[in-house]
């Protein structure tokens, strides 16, 4: 089944935004229904402006991008939503031992193998818009799976001196960690490290690197454990 949780930005009144988020949730249901997904398989929740991604309330200035991230509907698949109902176990899960952490972790790994790598502009540690969207999905996943840890590793390309790049990679790891903390992920579940230019994808000291190769070196890698 599918949970649809809809939200608004913090502009307009609370009452108006509750109604608007309800309408957004219904619009998603209608869209899914037109594509053959029965309404009884979709559960709706709506929150108005009570669960902002970016804190733009109480007159705080926010750019349009931050308001846009607040205007959203989050979709979450629920494997066994009704505790009173008997479910058939999918064929691919029948051989799993659900008492064995290794089996469960292996299945979780399959579900989260699309966790992003965050790339940066030269000499910068600011998040690109596309990666903010990816980190929103990562934050939702982590909040739905509270036993997971996230390991954050910052890197640079090989231009510049060692000490400078070490600090730059630290900032790149920290900006990702801060973003996820601001989305409600607990600090003790986020472990960050930074490596400067010591772990490149492409060793540009040995070959002449293209701009695309340098770009792949300027990154923060995420992995769960």
mmCIF file of C-alpha atoms in Angstrom:
data_model
loop_
_atom_site.group_PDB
_atom_site.id
_atom_site.type_symbol
_atom_site.label_atom_id
_atom_site.label_comp_id
_atom_site.label_asym_id
_atom_site.label_seq_id
_atom_site.Cartn_x
_atom_site.Cartn_y
_atom_site.Cartn_z
ATOM 1 C CA UNK A 1 0.000 0.000 0.000
ATOM 2 C CA UNK A 2 0.996 3.642 -0.348
ATOM 3 C CA UNK A 3 1.048 6.471 2.193
ATOM 4 C CA UNK A 4 0.673 9.966 0.716
ATOM 5 C CA UNK A 5 1.683 12.720 3.166
ATOM 6 C CA UNK A 6 1.091 16.238 1.828
ATOM 7 C CA UNK A 7 2.433 19.593 2.994
ATOM 8 C CA UNK A 8 2.433 23.302 2.150
ATOM 9 C CA UNK A 9 4.854 26.161 2.593
ATOM 10 C CA UNK A 10 4.394 28.597 5.488
ATOM 11 C CA UNK A 11 2.647 31.347 3.564
ATOM 12 C CA UNK A 12 -1.118 31.917 4.145
ATOM 13 C CA UNK A 13 -3.128 30.912 7.225
ATOM 14 C CA UNK A 14 -2.965 27.582 9.056
ATOM 15 C CA UNK A 15 -6.577 26.784 8.173
ATOM 16 C CA UNK A 16 -6.034 27.511 4.484
ATOM 17 C CA UNK A 17 -2.856 25.429 4.369
ATOM 18 C CA UNK A 18 -4.524 22.436 6.050
ATOM 19 C CA UNK A 19 -7.189 22.497 3.332
ATOM 20 C CA UNK A 20 -4.578 22.975 0.616
ATOM 21 C CA UNK A 21 -2.464 20.035 1.811
ATOM 22 C CA UNK A 22 -5.611 17.884 1.947
ATOM 23 C CA UNK A 23 -6.393 18.837 -1.645
ATOM 24 C CA UNK A 24 -2.834 17.982 -2.689
ATOM 25 C CA UNK A 25 -3.107 14.540 -1.116
ATOM 26 C CA UNK A 26 -6.420 13.947 -2.898
ATOM 27 C CA UNK A 27 -4.918 15.087 -6.217
ATOM 28 C CA UNK A 28 -2.179 12.468 -5.889
ATOM 29 C CA UNK A 29 -4.809 9.799 -5.176
ATOM 30 C CA UNK A 30 -6.818 10.832 -8.238
ATOM 31 C CA UNK A 31 -3.695 10.736 -10.396
ATOM 32 C CA UNK A 32 -2.847 7.244 -9.165
ATOM 33 C CA UNK A 33 -6.440 6.111 -9.602
ATOM 34 C CA UNK A 34 -6.390 7.194 -13.239
ATOM 35 C CA UNK A 35 -3.424 4.850 -13.655
ATOM 36 C CA UNK A 36 -5.144 1.844 -12.164
ATOM 37 C CA UNK A 37 -4.127 2.073 -8.484
ATOM 38 C CA UNK A 38 -7.185 1.550 -6.301
ATOM 39 C CA UNK A 39 -7.979 4.264 -3.757
ATOM 40 C CA UNK A 40 -8.311 1.666 -0.987
ATOM 41 C CA UNK A 41 -4.581 0.967 -1.355
ATOM 42 C CA UNK A 42 -3.688 4.618 -0.716
ATOM 43 C CA UNK A 43 -3.683 6.170 2.771
ATOM 44 C CA UNK A 44 -3.737 9.960 3.030
ATOM 45 C CA UNK A 45 -2.234 12.293 5.621
ATOM 46 C CA UNK A 46 -2.035 16.084 5.412
ATOM 47 C CA UNK A 47 -0.208 18.493 7.670
ATOM 48 C CA UNK A 48 -0.531 22.013 6.275
ATOM 49 C CA UNK A 49 2.580 23.969 7.207
ATOM 50 C CA UNK A 50 3.279 22.081 10.452
ATOM 51 C CA UNK A 51 6.169 19.975 9.086
ATOM 52 C CA UNK A 52 8.377 22.341 7.123
ATOM 53 C CA UNK A 53 11.566 21.090 5.513
ATOM 54 C CA UNK A 54 12.969 24.623 5.567
ATOM 55 C CA UNK A 55 12.054 26.831 8.520
ATOM 56 C CA UNK A 56 10.451 29.741 6.702
ATOM 57 C CA UNK A 57 7.816 30.517 9.330
ATOM 58 C CA UNK A 58 7.381 33.569 11.565
ATOM 59 C CA UNK A 59 8.544 35.986 8.903
ATOM 60 C CA UNK A 60 11.928 34.344 8.336
ATOM 61 C CA UNK A 61 13.243 35.178 4.856
ATOM 62 C CA UNK A 62 13.385 32.220 2.462
ATOM 63 C CA UNK A 63 14.161 32.094 -1.224
ATOM 64 C CA UNK A 64 11.697 30.469 -3.614
ATOM 65 C CA UNK A 65 13.727 27.252 -3.766
ATOM 66 C CA UNK A 66 13.301 26.732 -0.013
ATOM 67 C CA UNK A 67 9.572 27.466 -0.229
ATOM 68 C CA UNK A 68 9.336 24.947 -3.083
ATOM 69 C CA UNK A 69 10.840 22.169 -0.965
ATOM 70 C CA UNK A 70 8.146 22.825 1.651
ATOM 71 C CA UNK A 71 5.373 22.430 -0.963
ATOM 72 C CA UNK A 72 5.414 18.677 -1.406
ATOM 73 C CA UNK A 73 3.689 15.317 -1.164
ATOM 74 C CA UNK A 74 5.815 12.483 0.210
ATOM 75 C CA UNK A 75 5.008 8.951 -0.958
ATOM 76 C CA UNK A 76 5.971 5.985 1.232
ATOM 77 C CA UNK A 77 5.412 2.317 0.417
ATOM 78 C CA UNK A 78 3.985 0.346 3.353
ATOM 79 C CA UNK A 79 4.608 -3.390 3.183
ATOM 80 C CA UNK A 80 2.166 -4.506 5.922
ATOM 81 C CA UNK A 81 -0.021 -1.481 6.786
ATOM 82 C CA UNK A 82 -2.899 -3.338 8.520
ATOM 83 C CA UNK A 83 -1.789 -5.336 11.617
ATOM 84 C CA UNK A 84 -5.137 -7.210 11.691
ATOM 85 C CA UNK A 85 -4.801 -8.562 8.151
ATOM 86 C CA UNK A 86 -3.068 -11.763 7.042
ATOM 87 C CA UNK A 87 -0.603 -11.027 4.233
ATOM 88 C CA UNK A 88 0.994 -13.349 1.713
ATOM 89 C CA UNK A 89 4.797 -13.116 1.810
ATOM 90 C CA UNK A 90 6.257 -12.280 -1.628
ATOM 91 C CA UNK A 91 8.074 -15.195 -3.250
ATOM 92 C CA UNK A 92 11.459 -13.451 -3.099
ATOM 93 C CA UNK A 93 11.152 -13.098 0.699
ATOM 94 C CA UNK A 94 9.990 -16.622 1.536
ATOM 95 C CA UNK A 95 13.506 -18.006 1.984
ATOM 96 C CA UNK A 96 14.601 -15.174 4.272
ATOM 97 C CA UNK A 97 15.051 -15.724 8.004
ATOM 98 C CA UNK A 98 13.542 -12.585 9.518
ATOM 99 C CA UNK A 99 15.259 -13.357 12.824
ATOM 100 C CA UNK A 100 18.665 -13.076 11.146
ATOM 101 C CA UNK A 101 19.949 -9.473 11.030
ATOM 102 C CA UNK A 102 22.171 -10.323 8.060
ATOM 103 C CA UNK A 103 19.175 -11.324 5.934
ATOM 104 C CA UNK A 104 17.239 -8.224 6.868
ATOM 105 C CA UNK A 105 20.220 -5.956 6.265
ATOM 106 C CA UNK A 106 20.838 -7.509 2.861
ATOM 107 C CA UNK A 107 17.260 -6.756 1.830
ATOM 108 C CA UNK A 108 17.507 -3.212 3.147
ATOM 109 C CA UNK A 109 20.721 -2.722 1.170
ATOM 110 C CA UNK A 110 18.891 -3.710 -1.990
ATOM 111 C CA UNK A 111 16.212 -1.122 -1.278
ATOM 112 C CA UNK A 112 18.649 1.732 -0.648
ATOM 113 C CA UNK A 113 21.249 1.089 -3.317
ATOM 114 C CA UNK A 114 20.300 4.347 -4.998
ATOM 115 C CA UNK A 115 21.661 6.463 -2.132
ATOM 116 C CA UNK A 116 23.274 9.503 -3.793
ATOM 117 C CA UNK A 117 26.816 10.746 -4.183
ATOM 118 C CA UNK A 118 26.935 14.524 -3.747
ATOM 119 C CA UNK A 119 29.101 16.488 -6.197
ATOM 120 C CA UNK A 120 30.478 20.012 -5.802
ATOM 121 C CA UNK A 121 31.684 22.881 -7.945
ATOM 122 C CA UNK A 122 35.400 23.659 -7.948
ATOM 123 C CA UNK A 123 36.562 25.093 -4.607
ATOM 124 C CA UNK A 124 32.971 25.133 -3.276
ATOM 125 C CA UNK A 125 31.066 23.375 -0.512
ATOM 126 C CA UNK A 126 27.536 24.544 -1.370
ATOM 127 C CA UNK A 127 24.866 21.979 -2.193
ATOM 128 C CA UNK A 128 23.394 21.984 -5.684
ATOM 129 C CA UNK A 129 19.605 21.995 -6.004
ATOM 130 C CA UNK A 130 19.534 18.512 -7.523
ATOM 131 C CA UNK A 131 21.413 17.116 -4.538
ATOM 132 C CA UNK A 132 19.085 18.826 -2.057
ATOM 133 C CA UNK A 133 16.250 16.881 -3.656
ATOM 134 C CA UNK A 134 18.244 13.658 -3.340
ATOM 135 C CA UNK A 135 19.039 14.389 0.299
ATOM 136 C CA UNK A 136 15.342 14.941 1.005
ATOM 137 C CA UNK A 137 14.727 11.348 -0.076
ATOM 138 C CA UNK A 138 17.687 10.194 2.002
ATOM 139 C CA UNK A 139 16.319 11.954 5.092
ATOM 140 C CA UNK A 140 12.906 10.351 4.613
ATOM 141 C CA UNK A 141 14.517 6.934 4.264
ATOM 142 C CA UNK A 142 16.593 7.401 7.429
ATOM 143 C CA UNK A 143 13.583 8.521 9.444
ATOM 144 C CA UNK A 144 11.636 5.485 8.258
ATOM 145 C CA UNK A 145 14.544 3.170 9.146
ATOM 146 C CA UNK A 146 15.656 4.451 12.582
ATOM 147 C CA UNK A 147 18.284 1.746 13.148
ATOM 148 C CA UNK A 148 20.405 2.742 10.162
ATOM 149 C CA UNK A 149 23.607 4.767 10.472
ATOM 150 C CA UNK A 150 24.821 7.016 7.668
ATOM 151 C CA UNK A 151 28.538 7.442 6.982
ATOM 152 C CA UNK A 152 29.503 10.667 5.208
ATOM 153 C CA UNK A 153 32.902 10.984 3.498
ATOM 154 C CA UNK A 154 34.099 14.261 1.989
ATOM 155 C CA UNK A 155 36.649 14.499 -0.843
ATOM 156 C CA UNK A 156 38.236 17.054 -3.179
ATOM 157 C CA UNK A 157 39.983 16.922 -6.512
ATOM 158 C CA UNK A 158 43.787 16.970 -6.506
ATOM 159 C CA UNK A 159 44.342 20.605 -7.328
ATOM 160 C CA UNK A 160 45.516 22.797 -4.466
ATOM 161 C CA UNK A 161 47.634 21.967 -1.434
ATOM 162 C CA UNK A 162 46.997 19.162 1.026
ATOM 163 C CA UNK A 163 46.023 21.259 4.036
ATOM 164 C CA UNK A 164 43.560 23.427 2.108
ATOM 165 C CA UNK A 165 41.874 20.414 0.525
ATOM 166 C CA UNK A 166 41.594 18.682 3.891
ATOM 167 C CA UNK A 167 39.568 21.606 5.241
ATOM 168 C CA UNK A 168 37.510 21.844 2.045
ATOM 169 C CA UNK A 169 36.580 18.163 2.226
ATOM 170 C CA UNK A 170 35.587 18.658 5.869
ATOM 171 C CA UNK A 171 33.214 21.459 4.837
ATOM 172 C CA UNK A 172 31.760 19.247 2.111
ATOM 173 C CA UNK A 173 31.061 16.464 4.591
ATOM 174 C CA UNK A 174 29.678 18.901 7.148
ATOM 175 C CA UNK A 175 27.231 20.603 4.765
ATOM 176 C CA UNK A 176 25.639 17.232 4.002
ATOM 177 C CA UNK A 177 25.507 16.305 7.692
ATOM 178 C CA UNK A 178 23.965 19.661 8.624
ATOM 179 C CA UNK A 179 21.361 19.365 5.876
ATOM 180 C CA UNK A 180 20.207 15.958 7.110
ATOM 181 C CA UNK A 181 20.190 17.109 10.748
ATOM 182 C CA UNK A 182 17.973 20.028 9.749
ATOM 183 C CA UNK A 183 15.588 17.488 8.228
ATOM 184 C CA UNK A 184 15.230 15.662 11.535
ATOM 185 C CA UNK A 185 17.906 12.958 11.313
ATOM 186 C CA UNK A 186 19.571 12.481 14.706
ATOM 187 C CA UNK A 187 23.192 13.641 15.024
ATOM 188 C CA UNK A 188 24.295 10.345 16.573
ATOM 189 C CA UNK A 189 23.240 8.509 13.411
ATOM 190 C CA UNK A 190 25.474 10.616 11.167
ATOM 191 C CA UNK A 191 29.215 9.909 11.178
ATOM 192 C CA UNK A 192 31.420 12.106 9.005
ATOM 193 C CA UNK A 193 35.015 11.848 7.804
ATOM 194 C CA UNK A 194 37.039 13.849 5.310
ATOM 195 C CA UNK A 195 40.019 12.864 3.222
ATOM 196 C CA UNK A 196 41.082 15.901 1.219
ATOM 197 C CA UNK A 197 42.605 14.783 -2.069
ATOM 198 C CA UNK A 198 43.956 11.451 -0.802
ATOM 199 C CA UNK A 199 41.200 9.199 -2.223
ATOM 200 C CA UNK A 200 40.450 10.362 -5.768
ATOM 201 C CA UNK A 201 38.247 8.444 -8.179
ATOM 202 C CA UNK A 202 40.709 9.455 -10.895
ATOM 203 C CA UNK A 203 44.386 9.910 -9.994
ATOM 204 C CA UNK A 204 45.144 13.151 -11.797
ATOM 205 C CA UNK A 205 48.751 13.099 -10.586
ATOM 206 C CA UNK A 206 49.366 10.217 -12.982
ATOM 207 C CA UNK A 207 47.153 11.141 -15.944
ATOM 208 C CA UNK A 208 45.882 14.352 -17.486
ATOM 209 C CA UNK A 209 42.342 14.686 -16.185
ATOM 210 C CA UNK A 210 39.410 16.182 -18.040
ATOM 211 C CA UNK A 211 36.987 18.552 -16.259
ATOM 212 C CA UNK A 212 34.566 15.618 -15.947
ATOM 213 C CA UNK A 213 37.224 13.526 -14.198
ATOM 214 C CA UNK A 214 38.019 16.347 -11.770
ATOM 215 C CA UNK A 215 34.273 16.632 -11.106
ATOM 216 C CA UNK A 216 34.021 12.990 -10.074
ATOM 217 C CA UNK A 217 36.767 13.612 -7.516
ATOM 218 C CA UNK A 218 34.906 16.567 -5.946
ATOM 219 C CA UNK A 219 32.321 14.646 -3.984
ATOM 220 C CA UNK A 220 30.817 13.546 -0.708
ATOM 221 C CA UNK A 221 30.030 9.835 -0.611
ATOM 222 C CA UNK A 222 27.227 8.397 1.515
ATOM 223 C CA UNK A 223 26.833 4.836 2.703
ATOM 224 C CA UNK A 224 24.617 3.182 5.271
ATOM 225 C CA UNK A 225 25.456 0.685 7.948
#
